[in-house]
PDB file of C-alpha atoms in Angstrom:
ATOM      1  CA  MET A   1      -3.193  90.765 -34.661  1.00 47.00           C
ATOM      2  CA  GLY A   2      -5.868  93.394 -34.291  1.00 51.00           C
ATOM      3  CA  GLY A   3      -8.315  94.091 -31.601  1.00 53.00           C
ATOM      4  CA  GLN A   4      -8.140  95.359 -28.074  1.00 56.00           C
ATOM      5  CA  TYR A   5      -5.446  92.919 -26.844  1.00 50.00           C
ATOM      6  CA  ARG A   6      -1.973  92.895 -28.335  1.00 56.00           C
ATOM      7  CA  ILE A   7       1.071  90.759 -27.588  1.00 51.00           C
ATOM      8  CA  THR A   8       4.116  92.821 -26.963  1.00 55.00           C
ATOM      9  CA  GLY A   9       7.679  91.803 -26.464  1.00 53.00           C
ATOM     10  CA  ASP A  10       9.689  88.948 -27.923  1.00 55.00           C
ATOM     11  CA  LYS A  11       8.419  86.108 -25.621  1.00 53.00           C
ATOM     12  CA  TYR A  12       5.191  84.084 -25.901  1.00 50.00           C
ATOM     13  CA  PRO A  13       3.178  82.975 -22.863  1.00 53.00           C
ATOM     14  CA  ARG A  14       3.725  79.334 -21.658  1.00 53.00           C
ATOM     15  CA  MET A  15       0.847  77.121 -22.864  1.00 53.00           C
ATOM     16  CA  ARG A  16       1.772  73.814 -20.995  1.00 55.00           C
ATOM     17  CA  PRO A  17       1.517  72.902 -17.269  1.00 52.00           C
ATOM     18  CA  SER A  18       4.450  73.351 -15.016  1.00 53.00           C
ATOM     19  CA  ARG A  19       6.939  70.493 -14.699  1.00 58.00           C
ATOM     20  CA  ARG A  20       6.627  70.682 -10.931  1.00 59.00           C
ATOM     21  CA  ARG A  21       2.959  69.653 -11.090  1.00 62.00           C
ATOM     22  CA  GLY A  22       3.817  66.641 -13.253  1.00 60.00           C
ATOM     23  CA  ARG A  23       6.470  65.513 -10.823  1.00 65.00           C
ATOM     24  CA  LEU A  24       4.131  65.824  -7.867  1.00 67.00           C
ATOM     25  CA  ALA A  25       1.463  63.749  -9.630  1.00 66.00           C
ATOM     26  CA  PHE A  26       4.022  61.061 -10.478  1.00 67.00           C
ATOM     27  CA  LEU A  27       5.305  60.913  -6.881  1.00 68.00           C
ATOM     28  CA  ALA A  28       1.753  60.629  -5.533  1.00 67.00           C
ATOM     29  CA  ALA A  29       0.958  57.723  -7.864  1.00 67.00           C
ATOM     30  CA  ALA A  30       4.205  55.967  -6.931  1.00 66.00           C
ATOM     31  CA  CYS A  31       3.430  56.319  -3.214  1.00 63.00           C
ATOM     32  CA  VAL A  32      -0.031  54.806  -3.687  1.00 62.00           C
ATOM     33  CA  THR A  33       1.453  51.862  -5.611  1.00 69.00           C
ATOM     34  CA  VAL A  34       4.127  51.186  -2.973  1.00 61.00           C
ATOM     35  CA  LEU A  35       1.596  51.312  -0.158  1.00 67.00           C
ATOM     36  CA  GLY A  36      -0.653  48.870  -2.017  1.00 64.00           C
ATOM     37  CA  VAL A  37       2.195  46.414  -2.561  1.00 58.00           C
ATOM     38  CA  LEU A  38       3.237  46.639   1.085  1.00 65.00           C
ATOM     39  CA  GLY A  39      -0.326  46.026   2.242  1.00 63.00           C
ATOM     40  CA  TRP A  40      -0.715  42.975  -0.004  1.00 64.00           C
ATOM     41  CA  GLY A  41       2.610  41.573   1.204  1.00 59.00           C
ATOM     42  CA  THR A  42       1.582  42.043   4.830  1.00 60.00           C
ATOM     43  CA  LEU A  43      -1.639  40.105   4.260  1.00 59.00           C
ATOM     44  CA  GLN A  44       0.297  37.263   2.632  1.00 63.00           C
ATOM     45  CA  LEU A  45       2.693  37.065   5.586  1.00 54.00           C
ATOM     46  CA  ILE A  46      -0.204  36.975   8.044  1.00 56.00           C
ATOM     47  CA  ASP A  47      -1.801  34.132   6.065  1.00 59.00           C
ATOM     48  CA  VAL A  48       1.443  32.149   6.039  1.00 51.00           C
ATOM     49  CA  PHE A  49       1.981  32.428   9.789  1.00 54.00           C
ATOM     50  CA  THR A  50      -1.659  31.743  10.739  1.00 56.00           C
ATOM     51  CA  GLY A  51      -4.185  30.086   8.460  1.00 53.00           C
ATOM     52  CA  GLY A  52      -1.649  28.763   5.951  1.00 50.00           C
ATOM     53  CA  ASP A  53       0.090  26.631   8.574  1.00 50.00           C
ATOM     54  CA  GLU A  54      -3.200  25.190   9.760  1.00 49.00           C
ATOM     55  CA  ALA A  55      -4.208  24.203   6.232  1.00 45.00           C
ATOM     56  CA  SER A  56      -0.798  22.672   5.635  1.00 49.00           C
ATOM     57  CA  ALA A  57      -1.021  20.698   8.874  1.00 48.00           C
ATOM     58  CA  VAL A  58      -4.473  19.392   8.000  1.00 46.00           C
ATOM     59  CA  GLY A  59      -3.310  18.394   4.522  1.00 48.00           C
ATOM     60  CA  THR A  60      -0.218  16.648   5.894  1.00 51.00           C
ATOM     61  CA  ALA A  61      -2.310  14.723   8.441  1.00 47.00           C
ATOM     62  CA  ALA A  62      -4.722  13.628   5.708  1.00 46.00           C
ATOM     63  CA  CYS A  63      -1.834  12.419   3.541  1.00 46.00           C
ATOM     64  CA  ARG A  64      -0.361  10.456   6.438  1.00 50.00           C
ATOM     65  CA  THR A  65      -3.740   8.881   7.133  1.00 42.00           C
ATOM     66  CA  ASP A  66      -4.089   7.845   3.490  1.00 44.00           C
ATOM     67  CA  ARG A  67      -0.647   6.292   3.527  1.00 48.00           C
ATOM     68  CA  THR A  68      -1.197   4.329   6.738  1.00 41.00           C
ATOM     69  CA  THR A  69      -4.713   2.972   6.249  1.00 42.00           C
ATOM     70  CA  GLY A  70      -3.968   0.700   3.291  1.00 45.00           C
ATOM     71  CA  ALA A  71      -5.262  -2.840   3.761  1.00 42.00           C
ATOM     72  CA  SER A  72      -2.660  -5.566   4.167  1.00 42.00           C
ATOM     73  CA  PRO A  73      -2.737  -8.131   1.387  1.00 42.00           C
ATOM     74  CA  SER A  74      -1.511 -11.000   3.589  1.00 43.00           C
ATOM     75  CA  ALA A  75      -3.671 -14.117   3.294  1.00 48.00           C
ATOM     76  CA  ALA A  76      -3.911 -14.687   7.048  1.00 47.00           C
ATOM     77  CA  PRO A  77      -2.952 -12.565  10.076  1.00 50.00           C
ATOM     78  CA  ALA A  78       0.277 -13.763  11.689  1.00 51.00           C
ATOM     79  CA  ALA A  79      -1.411 -14.126  15.090  1.00 49.00           C
ATOM     80  CA  ALA A  80      -3.955 -16.607  13.656  1.00 80.00           C
ATOM     81  CA  LEU A  81      -1.374 -19.013  12.233  1.00 93.00           C
ATOM     82  CA  PRO A  82      -0.741 -22.032  14.453  1.00 96.00           C
ATOM     83  CA  ALA A  83       2.695 -23.531  14.952  1.00 96.00           C
ATOM     84  CA  PRO A  84       3.318 -26.897  13.225  1.00 97.00           C
ATOM     85  CA  ARG A  85       3.293 -28.671  16.606  1.00 97.00           C
ATOM     86  CA  LYS A  86      -0.354 -27.671  17.023  1.00 97.00           C
ATOM     87  CA  ILE A  87      -1.454 -29.100  13.677  1.00 98.00           C
ATOM     88  CA  THR A  88      -2.510 -32.728  13.372  1.00 98.00           C
ATOM     89  CA  VAL A  89      -1.987 -34.140   9.881  1.00 98.00           C
ATOM     90  CA  ASN A  90      -3.519 -37.298   8.440  1.00 98.00           C
ATOM     91  CA  VAL A  91      -1.257 -38.561   5.636  1.00 98.00           C
ATOM     92  CA  LEU A  92      -3.202 -40.539   3.025  1.00 98.00           C
ATOM     93  CA  ASN A  93      -1.823 -42.219  -0.096  1.00 98.00           C
ATOM     94  CA  ALA A  94      -4.055 -42.005  -3.193  1.00 98.00           C
ATOM     95  CA  THR A  95      -1.471 -43.550  -5.557  1.00 98.00           C
ATOM     96  CA  THR A  96      -0.524 -47.124  -6.423  1.00 97.00           C
ATOM     97  CA  ARG A  97       2.975 -46.640  -4.952  1.00 97.00           C
ATOM     98  CA  SER A  98       3.327 -48.198  -1.558  1.00 96.00           C
ATOM     99  CA  GLY A  99       5.139 -46.637   1.403  1.00 96.00           C
ATOM    100  CA  LEU A 100       4.599 -42.980   0.435  1.00 97.00           C
ATOM    101  CA  ALA A 101       2.279 -42.187   3.322  1.00 98.00           C
ATOM    102  CA  LYS A 102       4.633 -43.610   5.954  1.00 98.00           C
ATOM    103  CA  ARG A 103       7.748 -41.848   4.623  1.00 98.00           C
ATOM    104  CA  THR A 104       5.915 -38.545   4.266  1.00 98.00           C
ATOM    105  CA  ALA A 105       4.454 -38.787   7.752  1.00 98.00           C
ATOM    106  CA  ASP A 106       7.890 -39.458   9.234  1.00 98.00           C
ATOM    107  CA  GLU A 107       9.327 -36.380   7.509  1.00 98.00           C
ATOM    108  CA  LEU A 108       6.436 -34.158   8.666  1.00 98.00           C
ATOM    109  CA  LYS A 109       6.980 -35.387  12.222  1.00 98.00           C
ATOM    110  CA  LYS A 110      10.654 -34.375  12.029  1.00 98.00           C
ATOM    111  CA  ARG A 111       9.522 -30.894  10.966  1.00 98.00           C
ATOM    112  CA  GLY A 112       7.349 -30.510  14.057  1.00 98.00           C
ATOM    113  CA  PHE A 113       3.871 -31.559  12.866  1.00 98.00           C
ATOM    114  CA  ARG A 114       1.666 -33.907  14.834  1.00 98.00           C
ATOM    115  CA  ILE A 115       0.745 -37.038  12.917  1.00 98.00           C
ATOM    116  CA  GLY A 116      -2.719 -38.592  13.010  1.00 98.00           C
ATOM    117  CA  GLU A 117      -3.902 -41.309  10.650  1.00 98.00           C
ATOM    118  CA  VAL A 118      -1.432 -42.801   8.148  1.00 98.00           C
ATOM    119  CA  GLY A 119      -2.703 -45.054   5.348  1.00 98.00           C
ATOM    120  CA  ASN A 120      -4.537 -45.263   2.050  1.00 98.00           C
ATOM    121  CA  ALA A 121      -6.861 -42.519   0.851  1.00 98.00           C
ATOM    122  CA  PRO A 122     -10.647 -43.054   0.956  1.00 97.00           C
ATOM    123  CA  ALA A 123     -12.539 -44.069  -2.193  1.00 97.00           C
ATOM    124  CA  ARG A 124     -13.370 -40.498  -3.215  1.00 96.00           C
ATOM    125  CA  PHE A 125      -9.629 -39.778  -3.588  1.00 98.00           C
ATOM    126  CA  ASP A 126      -8.113 -43.211  -4.287  1.00 97.00           C
ATOM    127  CA  LYS A 127      -6.331 -43.132  -7.678  1.00 96.00           C
ATOM    128  CA  LYS A 128      -8.164 -39.885  -8.536  1.00 97.00           C
ATOM    129  CA  VAL A 129      -5.598 -37.266  -7.550  1.00 98.00           C
ATOM    130  CA  LYS A 130      -3.606 -36.510 -10.679  1.00 96.00           C
ATOM    131  CA  GLY A 131      -1.555 -33.639  -9.267  1.00 97.00           C
ATOM    132  CA  THR A 132       1.000 -33.471  -6.449  1.00 98.00           C
ATOM    133  CA  GLY A 133      -1.596 -33.717  -3.719  1.00 98.00           C
ATOM    134  CA  ILE A 134      -4.597 -32.206  -1.970  1.00 98.00           C
ATOM    135  CA  LEU A 135      -4.747 -30.620   1.471  1.00 98.00           C
ATOM    136  CA  VAL A 136      -8.189 -30.911   3.080  1.00 98.00           C
ATOM    137  CA  GLY A 137      -9.400 -29.353   6.320  1.00 98.00           C
ATOM    138  CA  PRO A 138     -12.428 -27.798   8.051  1.00 97.00           C
ATOM    139  CA  ALA A 139     -13.630 -24.313   7.112  1.00 96.00           C
ATOM    140  CA  ALA A 140     -11.683 -22.782  10.009  1.00 95.00           C
ATOM    141  CA  ALA A 141      -8.430 -24.202   8.587  1.00 96.00           C
ATOM    142  CA  ARG A 142      -8.628 -22.179   5.357  1.00 95.00           C
ATOM    143  CA  LYS A 143      -6.525 -19.342   6.788  1.00 94.00           C
ATOM    144  CA  THR A 144      -4.805 -21.221   9.598  1.00 96.00           C
ATOM    145  CA  SER A 145      -3.665 -24.856   9.363  1.00 97.00           C
ATOM    146  CA  LEU A 146      -3.913 -25.286   5.588  1.00 97.00           C
ATOM    147  CA  PRO A 147      -1.539 -22.392   4.669  1.00 97.00           C
ATOM    148  CA  VAL A 148       0.994 -23.648   7.246  1.00 98.00           C
ATOM    149  CA  LEU A 149       0.859 -27.210   5.913  1.00 98.00           C
ATOM    150  CA  GLY A 150       0.958 -25.803   2.386  1.00 98.00           C
ATOM    151  CA  THR A 151       4.512 -24.537   2.980  1.00 98.00           C
ATOM    152  CA  GLN A 152       5.610 -28.187   3.035  1.00 98.00           C
ATOM    153  CA  LEU A 153       3.919 -29.048  -0.273  1.00 98.00           C
ATOM    154  CA  PRO A 154       3.456 -25.753  -2.199  1.00 97.00           C
ATOM    155  CA  ALA A 155       2.012 -27.343  -5.346  1.00 96.00           C
ATOM    156  CA  ALA A 156      -0.799 -29.101  -3.487  1.00 98.00           C
ATOM    157  CA  GLU A 157      -4.396 -27.915  -3.853  1.00 97.00           C
ATOM    158  CA  GLN A 158      -6.006 -26.607  -0.653  1.00 97.00           C
ATOM    159  CA  ARG A 159      -9.659 -27.360   0.088  1.00 97.00           C
ATOM    160  CA  ALA A 160     -11.826 -26.287   3.030  1.00 96.00           C
ATOM    161  CA  ASP A 161     -14.794 -28.555   3.793  1.00 95.00           C
ATOM    162  CA  ALA A 162     -17.581 -26.754   5.687  1.00 94.00           C
ATOM    163  CA  ALA A 163     -19.102 -30.097   6.751  1.00 94.00           C
ATOM    164  CA  ARG A 164     -15.865 -31.459   8.172  1.00 95.00           C
ATOM    165  CA  LYS A 165     -15.592 -31.846  11.947  1.00 93.00           C
ATOM    166  CA  GLY A 166     -12.540 -31.513  14.155  1.00 95.00           C
ATOM    167  CA  ALA A 167      -9.323 -29.584  13.634  1.00 96.00           C
ATOM    168  CA  ALA A 168      -7.137 -32.210  11.895  1.00 98.00           C
ATOM    169  CA  VAL A 169      -6.206 -31.758   8.237  1.00 98.00           C
ATOM    170  CA  ASP A 170      -5.469 -34.332   5.530  1.00 98.00           C
ATOM    171  CA  LEU A 171      -2.515 -34.495   3.183  1.00 98.00           C
ATOM    172  CA  VAL A 172      -3.651 -36.667   0.289  1.00 98.00           C
ATOM    173  CA  ILE A 173      -0.704 -37.768  -1.871  1.00 98.00           C
ATOM    174  CA  GLY A 174      -1.292 -37.591  -5.624  1.00 98.00           C
ATOM    175  CA  ASP A 175       0.260 -39.203  -8.693  1.00 98.00           C
ATOM    176  CA  LYS A 176       2.825 -36.403  -9.283  1.00 98.00           C
ATOM    177  CA  PHE A 177       4.118 -36.429  -5.714  1.00 98.00           C
ATOM    178  CA  THR A 178       7.908 -36.784  -5.487  1.00 97.00           C
ATOM    179  CA  GLY A 179       8.405 -35.575  -1.924  1.00 97.00           C
ATOM    180  CA  LEU A 180       7.905 -32.623   0.368  1.00 98.00           C
ATOM    181  CA  ALA A 181       9.604 -29.301  -0.286  1.00 98.00           C
ATOM    182  CA  LYS A 182      13.171 -29.129   0.977  1.00 97.00           C
ATOM    183  CA  LYS A 183      13.220 -28.208   4.638  1.00 96.00           C
ATOM    184  CA  ALA A 184      15.152 -24.968   4.084  1.00 97.00           C
ATOM    185  CA  GLN A 185      12.661 -23.823   1.457  1.00 97.00           C
ATOM    186  CA  ALA A 186       9.699 -24.825   3.649  1.00 97.00           C
ATOM    187  CA  ASP A 187      11.146 -22.944   6.634  1.00 97.00           C
ATOM    188  CA  THR A 188      11.635 -19.823   4.509  1.00 97.00           C
ATOM    189  CA  ALA A 189       8.066 -20.038   3.201  1.00 97.00           C
ATOM    190  CA  LEU A 190       6.718 -20.491   6.730  1.00 95.00           C
ATOM    191  CA  ALA A 191       8.667 -17.489   8.036  1.00 95.00           C
ATOM    192  CA  ALA A 192       7.372 -15.345   5.151  1.00 95.00           C
ATOM    193  CA  LEU A 193       3.828 -16.503   5.870  1.00 92.00           C
ATOM    194  CA  LYS A 194       4.098 -15.334   9.469  1.00 87.00           C
ATOM    195  CA  THR A 195       5.584 -11.946   8.569  1.00 85.00           C
ATOM    196  CA  PRO A 196       2.873  -9.278   8.118  1.00 68.00           C
ATOM    197  CA  LYS A 197       2.998  -7.710   4.680  1.00 66.00           C
ATOM    198  CA  PRO A 198       2.939  -3.889   4.527  1.00 64.00           C
ATOM    199  CA  GLY A 199      -0.042  -2.219   2.952  1.00 57.00           C
ATOM    200  CA  PRO A 200       0.180  -0.073  -0.127  1.00 59.00           C
ATOM    201  CA  VAL A 201       1.809   3.321   0.450  1.00 58.00           C
ATOM    202  CA  ALA A 202       0.590   6.439  -1.314  1.00 53.00           C
ATOM    203  CA  ARG A 203       3.365   8.415  -2.983  1.00 57.00           C
ATOM    204  CA  ALA A 204       3.575  12.116  -3.682  1.00 53.00           C
ATOM    205  CA  GLY A 205       1.615  13.039  -6.768  1.00 53.00           C
ATOM    206  CA  ASP A 206      -0.467   9.839  -6.919  1.00 56.00           C
ATOM    207  CA  GLY A 207      -3.931  10.485  -8.266  1.00 53.00           C
ATOM    208  CA  PRO A 208      -5.407  13.605  -9.841  1.00 53.00           C
ATOM    209  CA  GLY A 209      -5.316  16.696  -7.626  1.00 50.00           C
ATOM    210  CA  ASN A 210      -3.370  14.941  -4.883  1.00 55.00           C
ATOM    211  CA  GLY A 211      -1.202  17.452  -3.075  1.00 54.00           C
ATOM    212  CA  CYS A 212       0.441  14.953  -0.725  1.00 55.00           C
TER     213      CYS A 212
END
């Protein structure tokens, strides 16, 4: 090479940065990364032990409320159902077979019901009831006396007459009547009627977006 400056000796000058500088830069970057991770972790821990618990508690309370506010599907509240001894039953025979009303009334009396009128059905029912029977009562008996009496003759139709006076109910015997339900079966049905049914319970994962 010509010119004013000449390179002498058998070694060339170093054209790359020192390794020490590279190591220092790497250590500095690593320190910044570690500090950032530690800071983020600290914030997460604070959230878990403060706000996170509150949100979880609120969510849990909401889930419990949803599970406990389901409506009961029972037909009548247990407290509103009268005992058989408080129900007066008129037993009326709408068939051509004699003696059914008397025998049925005697059996109902043994099972604790109070017996009112016993005899033939009025003209509007006489020889017109093709099924097992019809239970008729005032409007207030729809969810009280009629369901209780219905445990004794499950296949009978139940009718509530808004114009009917008094508290007594009628058991009108139809053409397909062969007798009351067996006492054991009737007692089981009556006990089930008086037992409140639980409402629907929400389960984990029910419904879209449900975190309960």
